[in-house]
XYZ file of C-alpha atoms in Angstrom:
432
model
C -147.581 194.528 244.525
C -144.481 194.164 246.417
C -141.361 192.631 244.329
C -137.996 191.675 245.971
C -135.815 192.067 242.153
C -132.428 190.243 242.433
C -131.027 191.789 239.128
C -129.663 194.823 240.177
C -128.448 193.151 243.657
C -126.475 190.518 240.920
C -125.616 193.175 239.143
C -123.651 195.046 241.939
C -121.999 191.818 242.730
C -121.113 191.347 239.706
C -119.222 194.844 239.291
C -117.811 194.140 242.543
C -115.935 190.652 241.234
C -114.761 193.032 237.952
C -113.254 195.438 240.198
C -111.589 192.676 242.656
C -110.410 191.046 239.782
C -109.204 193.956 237.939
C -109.248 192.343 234.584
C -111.316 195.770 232.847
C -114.877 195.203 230.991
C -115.962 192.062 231.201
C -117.572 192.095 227.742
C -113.947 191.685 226.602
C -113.614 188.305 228.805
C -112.331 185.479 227.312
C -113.154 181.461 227.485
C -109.642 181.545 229.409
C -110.856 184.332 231.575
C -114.267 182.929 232.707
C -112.119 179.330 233.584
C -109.214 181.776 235.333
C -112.258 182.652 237.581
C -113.767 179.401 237.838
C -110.712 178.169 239.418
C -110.086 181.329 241.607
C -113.333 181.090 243.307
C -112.359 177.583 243.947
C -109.372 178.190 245.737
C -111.397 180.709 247.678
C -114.818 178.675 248.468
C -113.676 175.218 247.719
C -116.988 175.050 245.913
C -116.457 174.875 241.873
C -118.555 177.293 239.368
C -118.363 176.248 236.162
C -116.765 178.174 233.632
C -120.317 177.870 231.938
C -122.108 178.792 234.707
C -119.955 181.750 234.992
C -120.863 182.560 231.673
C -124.531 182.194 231.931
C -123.999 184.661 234.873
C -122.295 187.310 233.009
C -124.985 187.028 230.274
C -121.941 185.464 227.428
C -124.489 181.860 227.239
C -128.300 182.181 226.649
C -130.196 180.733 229.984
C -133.605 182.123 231.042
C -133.252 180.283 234.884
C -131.853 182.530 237.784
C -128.939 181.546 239.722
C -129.434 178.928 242.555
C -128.897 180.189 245.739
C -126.001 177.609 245.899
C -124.590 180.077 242.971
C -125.142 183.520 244.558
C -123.876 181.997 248.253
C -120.577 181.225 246.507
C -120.466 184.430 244.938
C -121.573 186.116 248.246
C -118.540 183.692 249.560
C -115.665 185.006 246.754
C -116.477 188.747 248.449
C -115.986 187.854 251.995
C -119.187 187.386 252.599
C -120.358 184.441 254.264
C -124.175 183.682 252.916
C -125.973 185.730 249.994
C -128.374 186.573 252.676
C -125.598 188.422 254.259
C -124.382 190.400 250.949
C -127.864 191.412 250.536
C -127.865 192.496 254.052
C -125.060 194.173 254.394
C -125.889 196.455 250.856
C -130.012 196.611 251.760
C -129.801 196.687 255.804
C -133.339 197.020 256.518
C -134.699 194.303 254.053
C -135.552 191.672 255.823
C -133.269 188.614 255.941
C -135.852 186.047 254.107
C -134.774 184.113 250.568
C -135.513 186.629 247.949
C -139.456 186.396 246.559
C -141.907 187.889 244.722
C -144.918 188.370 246.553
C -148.155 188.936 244.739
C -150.580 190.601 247.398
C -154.700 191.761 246.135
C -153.977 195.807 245.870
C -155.472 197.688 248.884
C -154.616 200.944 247.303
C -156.049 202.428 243.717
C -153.654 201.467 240.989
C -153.564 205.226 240.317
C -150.931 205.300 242.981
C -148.330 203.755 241.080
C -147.482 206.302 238.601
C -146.370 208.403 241.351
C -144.065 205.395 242.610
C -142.140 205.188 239.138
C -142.192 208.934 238.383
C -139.960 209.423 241.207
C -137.796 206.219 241.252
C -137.009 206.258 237.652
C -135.386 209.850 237.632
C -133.655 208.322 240.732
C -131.942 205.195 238.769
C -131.453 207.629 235.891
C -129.359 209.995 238.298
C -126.887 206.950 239.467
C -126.581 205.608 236.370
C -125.450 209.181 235.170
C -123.176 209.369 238.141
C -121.742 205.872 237.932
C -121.004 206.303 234.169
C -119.250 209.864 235.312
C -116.691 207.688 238.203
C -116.657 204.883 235.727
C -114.978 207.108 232.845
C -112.801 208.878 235.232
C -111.221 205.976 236.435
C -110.742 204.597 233.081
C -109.332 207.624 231.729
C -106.786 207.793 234.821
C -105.880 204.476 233.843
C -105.272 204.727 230.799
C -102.342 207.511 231.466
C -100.840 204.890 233.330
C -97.144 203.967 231.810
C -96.249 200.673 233.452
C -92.493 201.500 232.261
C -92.953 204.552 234.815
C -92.527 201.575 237.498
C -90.425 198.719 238.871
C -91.294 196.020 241.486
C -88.773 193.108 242.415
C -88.976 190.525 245.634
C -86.270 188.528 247.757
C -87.064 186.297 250.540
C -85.644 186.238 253.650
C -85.134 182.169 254.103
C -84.173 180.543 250.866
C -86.995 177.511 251.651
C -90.030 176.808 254.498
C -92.939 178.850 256.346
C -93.572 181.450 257.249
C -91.724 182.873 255.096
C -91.351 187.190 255.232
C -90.659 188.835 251.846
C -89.199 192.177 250.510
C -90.388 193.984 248.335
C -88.561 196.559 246.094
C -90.817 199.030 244.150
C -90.781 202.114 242.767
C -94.176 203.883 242.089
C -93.217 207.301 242.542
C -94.768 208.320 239.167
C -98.288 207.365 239.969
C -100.997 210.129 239.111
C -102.105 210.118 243.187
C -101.669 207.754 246.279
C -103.639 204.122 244.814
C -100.418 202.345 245.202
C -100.839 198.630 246.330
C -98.709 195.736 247.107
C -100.663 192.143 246.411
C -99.358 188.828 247.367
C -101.096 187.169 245.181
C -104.239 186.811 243.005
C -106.394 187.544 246.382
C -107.073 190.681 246.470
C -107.785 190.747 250.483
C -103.991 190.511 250.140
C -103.704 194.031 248.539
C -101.759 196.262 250.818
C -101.778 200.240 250.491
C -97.972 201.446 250.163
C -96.293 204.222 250.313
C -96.419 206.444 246.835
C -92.493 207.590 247.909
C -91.736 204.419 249.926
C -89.415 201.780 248.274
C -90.108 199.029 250.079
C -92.394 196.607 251.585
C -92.331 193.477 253.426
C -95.253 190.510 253.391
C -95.563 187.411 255.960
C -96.468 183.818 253.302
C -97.754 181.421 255.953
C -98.579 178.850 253.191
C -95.930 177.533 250.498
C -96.951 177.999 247.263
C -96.236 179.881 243.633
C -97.572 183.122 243.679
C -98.143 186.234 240.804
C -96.939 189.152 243.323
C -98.416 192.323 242.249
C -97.672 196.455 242.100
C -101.203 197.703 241.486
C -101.495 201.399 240.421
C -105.238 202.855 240.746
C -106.824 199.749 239.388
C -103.680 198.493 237.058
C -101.192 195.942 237.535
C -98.529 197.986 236.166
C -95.834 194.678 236.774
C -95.762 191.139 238.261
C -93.824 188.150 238.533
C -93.680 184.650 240.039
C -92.529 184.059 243.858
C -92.282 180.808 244.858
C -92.267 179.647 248.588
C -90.434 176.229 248.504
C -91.183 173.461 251.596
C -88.157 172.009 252.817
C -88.859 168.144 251.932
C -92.927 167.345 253.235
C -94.503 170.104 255.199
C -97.808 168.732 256.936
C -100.137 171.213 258.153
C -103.512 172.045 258.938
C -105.605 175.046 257.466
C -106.562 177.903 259.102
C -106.829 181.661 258.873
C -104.384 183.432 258.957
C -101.709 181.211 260.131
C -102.161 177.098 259.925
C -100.666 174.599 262.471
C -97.301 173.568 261.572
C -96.448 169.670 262.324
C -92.703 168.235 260.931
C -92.514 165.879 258.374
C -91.535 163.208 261.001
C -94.678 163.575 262.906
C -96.326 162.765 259.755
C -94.586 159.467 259.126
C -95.289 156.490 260.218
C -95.324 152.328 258.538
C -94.077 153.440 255.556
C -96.861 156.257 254.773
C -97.457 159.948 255.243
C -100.288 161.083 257.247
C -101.364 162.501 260.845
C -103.327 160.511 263.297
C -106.089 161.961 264.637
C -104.240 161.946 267.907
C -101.928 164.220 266.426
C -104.365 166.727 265.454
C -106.484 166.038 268.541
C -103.445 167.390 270.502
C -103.461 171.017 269.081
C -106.458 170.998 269.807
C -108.083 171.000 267.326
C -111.821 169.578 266.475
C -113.254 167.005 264.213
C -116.823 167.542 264.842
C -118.826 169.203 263.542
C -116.899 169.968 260.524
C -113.015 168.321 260.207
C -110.487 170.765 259.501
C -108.776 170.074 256.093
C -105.013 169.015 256.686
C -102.743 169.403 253.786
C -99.239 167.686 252.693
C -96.902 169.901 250.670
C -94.043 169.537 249.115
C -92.507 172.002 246.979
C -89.186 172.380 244.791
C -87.691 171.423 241.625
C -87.992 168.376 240.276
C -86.522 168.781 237.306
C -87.433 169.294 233.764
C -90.728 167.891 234.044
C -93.303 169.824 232.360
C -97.250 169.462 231.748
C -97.515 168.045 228.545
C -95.025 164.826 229.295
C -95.584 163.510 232.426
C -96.960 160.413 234.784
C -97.787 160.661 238.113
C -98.603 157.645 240.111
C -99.796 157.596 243.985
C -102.118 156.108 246.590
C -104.119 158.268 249.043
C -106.766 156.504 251.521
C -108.551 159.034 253.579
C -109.694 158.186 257.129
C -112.325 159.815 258.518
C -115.886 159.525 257.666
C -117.462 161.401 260.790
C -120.208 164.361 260.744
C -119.700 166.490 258.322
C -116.839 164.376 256.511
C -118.704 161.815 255.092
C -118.221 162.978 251.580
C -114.460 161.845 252.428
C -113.277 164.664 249.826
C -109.710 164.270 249.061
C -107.727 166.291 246.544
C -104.263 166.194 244.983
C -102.574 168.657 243.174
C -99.571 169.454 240.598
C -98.139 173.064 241.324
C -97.106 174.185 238.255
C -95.444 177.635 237.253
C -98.920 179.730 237.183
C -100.932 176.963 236.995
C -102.051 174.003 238.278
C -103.540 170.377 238.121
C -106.170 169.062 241.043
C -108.206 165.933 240.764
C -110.624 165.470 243.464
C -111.976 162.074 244.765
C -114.585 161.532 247.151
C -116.974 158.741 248.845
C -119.444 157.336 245.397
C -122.178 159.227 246.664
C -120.654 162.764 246.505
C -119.316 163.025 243.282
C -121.342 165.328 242.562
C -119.663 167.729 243.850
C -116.003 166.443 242.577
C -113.986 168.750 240.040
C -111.215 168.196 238.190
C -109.174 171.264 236.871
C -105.802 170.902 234.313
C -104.221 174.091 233.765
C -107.225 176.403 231.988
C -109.880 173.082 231.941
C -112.458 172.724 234.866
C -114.338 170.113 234.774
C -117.031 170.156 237.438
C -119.134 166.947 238.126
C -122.520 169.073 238.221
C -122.070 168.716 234.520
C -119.987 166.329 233.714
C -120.098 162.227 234.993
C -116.931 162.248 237.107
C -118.349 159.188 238.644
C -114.566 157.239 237.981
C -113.527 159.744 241.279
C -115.583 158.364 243.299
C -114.101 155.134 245.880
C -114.945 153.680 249.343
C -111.622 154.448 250.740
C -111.829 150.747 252.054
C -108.644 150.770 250.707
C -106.076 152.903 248.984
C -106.983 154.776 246.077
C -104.529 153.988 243.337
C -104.284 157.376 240.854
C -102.483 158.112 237.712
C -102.455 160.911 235.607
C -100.504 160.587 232.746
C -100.000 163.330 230.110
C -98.432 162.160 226.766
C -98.697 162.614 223.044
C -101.692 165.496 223.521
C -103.657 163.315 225.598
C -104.549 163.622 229.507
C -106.247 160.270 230.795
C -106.691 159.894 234.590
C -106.937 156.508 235.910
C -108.248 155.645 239.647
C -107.684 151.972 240.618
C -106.743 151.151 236.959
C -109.799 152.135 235.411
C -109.921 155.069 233.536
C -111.719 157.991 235.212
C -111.750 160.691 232.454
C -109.434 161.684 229.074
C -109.023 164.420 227.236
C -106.941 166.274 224.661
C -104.535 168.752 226.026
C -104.593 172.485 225.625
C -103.486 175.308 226.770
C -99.929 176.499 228.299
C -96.938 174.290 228.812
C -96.068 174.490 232.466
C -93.309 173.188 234.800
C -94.390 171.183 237.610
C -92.880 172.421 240.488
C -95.077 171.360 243.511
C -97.123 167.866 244.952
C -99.831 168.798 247.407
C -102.543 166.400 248.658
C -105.506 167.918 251.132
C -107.760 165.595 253.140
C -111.237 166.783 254.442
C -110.529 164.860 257.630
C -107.004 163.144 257.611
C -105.931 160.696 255.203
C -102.461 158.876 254.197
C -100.212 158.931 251.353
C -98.554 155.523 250.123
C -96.356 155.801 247.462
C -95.598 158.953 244.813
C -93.587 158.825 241.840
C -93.423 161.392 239.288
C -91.953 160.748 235.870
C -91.664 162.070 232.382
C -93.575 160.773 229.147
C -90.541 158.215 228.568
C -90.888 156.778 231.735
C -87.486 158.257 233.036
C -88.333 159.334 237.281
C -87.668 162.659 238.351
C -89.287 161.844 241.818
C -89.899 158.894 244.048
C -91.258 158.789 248.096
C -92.015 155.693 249.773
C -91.512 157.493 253.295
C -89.279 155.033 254.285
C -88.155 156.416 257.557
């Protein structure tokens, strides 16, 4: 018999996400960890994983059923990898590259064989577990004499608003046990740069606007943190790519009344649609005020335009920035909702198990959306029907950010954001 086992493949992913994330044993997780995740890989994949799912993973919910290999490709996905295939690959090189099986094959060799076969791996798995418990307790125990009071870490930017955007950092780390000093942007750790254990100082490029949770990382401890935000300077249209996206000004991005690029536009950087439409994102970020989470409406339109190849899901997705949070609602053509989400500070919702059918519209016309927060209740309306409702929990967060992202390209009507009472604290009709 020749088996293929997953587990301990899973398992070393697994232990790999832990020690990205840095959040210690995951058998102290949290609900609030396990959606802090959800959302992460997200933002990384732009595929959502349940918070339950997640769970069922990391053995916290009962399931007897393996992970799809839609699962394990966005796992594979959230380390860098681009398939599962090539995370297997790249930790079993001479396996072959097929979907993992178990093949059952009539024995052309005595069974008497086999004892042999598990009398030498066994010692073998016993030996690495040894060894891995041995690293596993020594980096524990070195960070556990880790004083986070031994260190400081401040930021300034260099331009008070826009992208890029270069930033200096101030840090002192010269009390860390050895030289596992890191600098992280952000959440992503591919963003974790090794510094200096005597240096002071260190400088980072943002290409995207945003509000970030910089990092000083000693061994693997965030020892301090705090919130950067990268303001836009009114509407910054752009399209995504690694590392830096394509810059257009706001005035290229106006036009009748509405904000949104032709596809001549793009076209001219460019740029293709086919087979797969690059995703071109609106952002505007600043402060609007005393308008927080728990007492707000937000009204707007969005249409999006192209339903070609690859796009004909038409997903389109708009977003609340909030300070370390945030709201996105994601609509889409009727027949991919499916795949919609809708996250709210720590809630994801994911349409693979929940009916988020309401998202779903033609884009004939514009989409008319309202969420409205008020009295401990979040209901989300799409062309005056309501879409989905539920009580709020959680944080209370400022809103600091609007941010709409079109698989494709897409326009923006009208925005208005206003507190509970109906007093405005924002208003765009791109009136030129």
């Amino acid at each position: 018999m020749i088996v293929e086992s997953e587990d301990i493949l899973l398992v070393h992913c697994k232990n790999l996400i832990e020690e990205k994330l840095g959040w210690g044993n995951s058998e102290k997780w949290t609900n609030q960890d396990f959606e802090e995740l959800s959302q992460r890989i997200f933002e990384a994949t732009s595929i959502t994983l349940s918070p339950t799912t997640l769970k069922r993973i990391w053995g916290k919910v009962k399931y007897e059923s393996a992970p799809t290999i839609t699962t394990l490709n966005t796992l594979a996905q959230f380390l860098g990898f681009e398939h599962w295939r090539g995370f297997r690959q790249n930790h079993f090189p001479k396996n072959d590259t097929s979907e993992p099986t178990i093949v059952n094959t009539i024995e052309a060799e005595p069974r008497t064989k086999q004892p042999y076969l598990f009398s030498f791996i066994l010692p073998l798995l016993l030996v690495f577990g040894i060894a891995s418990w041995y690293f596993i307790s020594k980096e524990q125990h070195k960070s556990t004499q880790i004083n986070a009071s031994d260190f400081s870490f401040s930021s300034k930017k260099v331009v008070s608003v826009g992208v890029p955007n270069s930033v200096i950092f101030d840090y002192d780390a010269s009390k860390a046990p050895d030289d596992s000093v890191f600098v992280q942007q952000d959440w992503d750790p591919s963003k974790r740069i090794k510094v200096g254990t005597n240096q002071h100082q260190h400088t980072s490029v943002y290409y995207y606007p945003g509000q970030f949770q910089a990092k000083l990382i000693v061994g693997k401890k965030v020892v301090k943190e705090h919130n950067l935000f990268i303001q836009t300077d009114g509407w910054l249209p752009f399209i995504e790519q690694s590392p830096i996206p394509v810059y257009f000004k706001q005035q290229e991005a106006l036009n009748d009344g509405k904000l949104g690029l032709s596809l001549e536009k793009i076209q001219q950087q460019n740029i293709n649609l086919k087979p797969v439409a690059p995703v071109v994102q609106y952002s505007n970020l600043k402060d609007f005020g005393d308008v927080k989470t728990n007492d707000f409406i937000f009204e707007t339109s969005v249409k999006n335009t192209y339903r070609e190849g690859a796009s004909i899901c038409q997903y389109t997705e708009i977003s609340l920035l909030c300070e370390g949070a945030a709201i996105m609602i994601r609509l889409s053509a009727k027949g991919c909702i499916s795949e919609n989400s809708l996250f709210f500070i720590g809630k994801n919702i994911s349409g693979k198990e929940h009916d988020l059918s309401g998202f779903g519209t033609d884009f004939k016309d514009f989409a008319k959306v309202r969420c409205e927060s008020v009295n401990g209740q979040v209901k989300i309306f799409v062309d005056n029907k309501l879409a989905y409702e539920f009580p709020y929990e959680g944080p209370v967060s400022k809103i600091v950010g609007i941010k709409y992202r079109f698989h494709g390209s897409g326009l923006v009507d009208d925005i208005k954001l206003a507190k509970g009472d109906g007093k405005v604290m924002f208003e765009d009709t791109f009136a030129e």
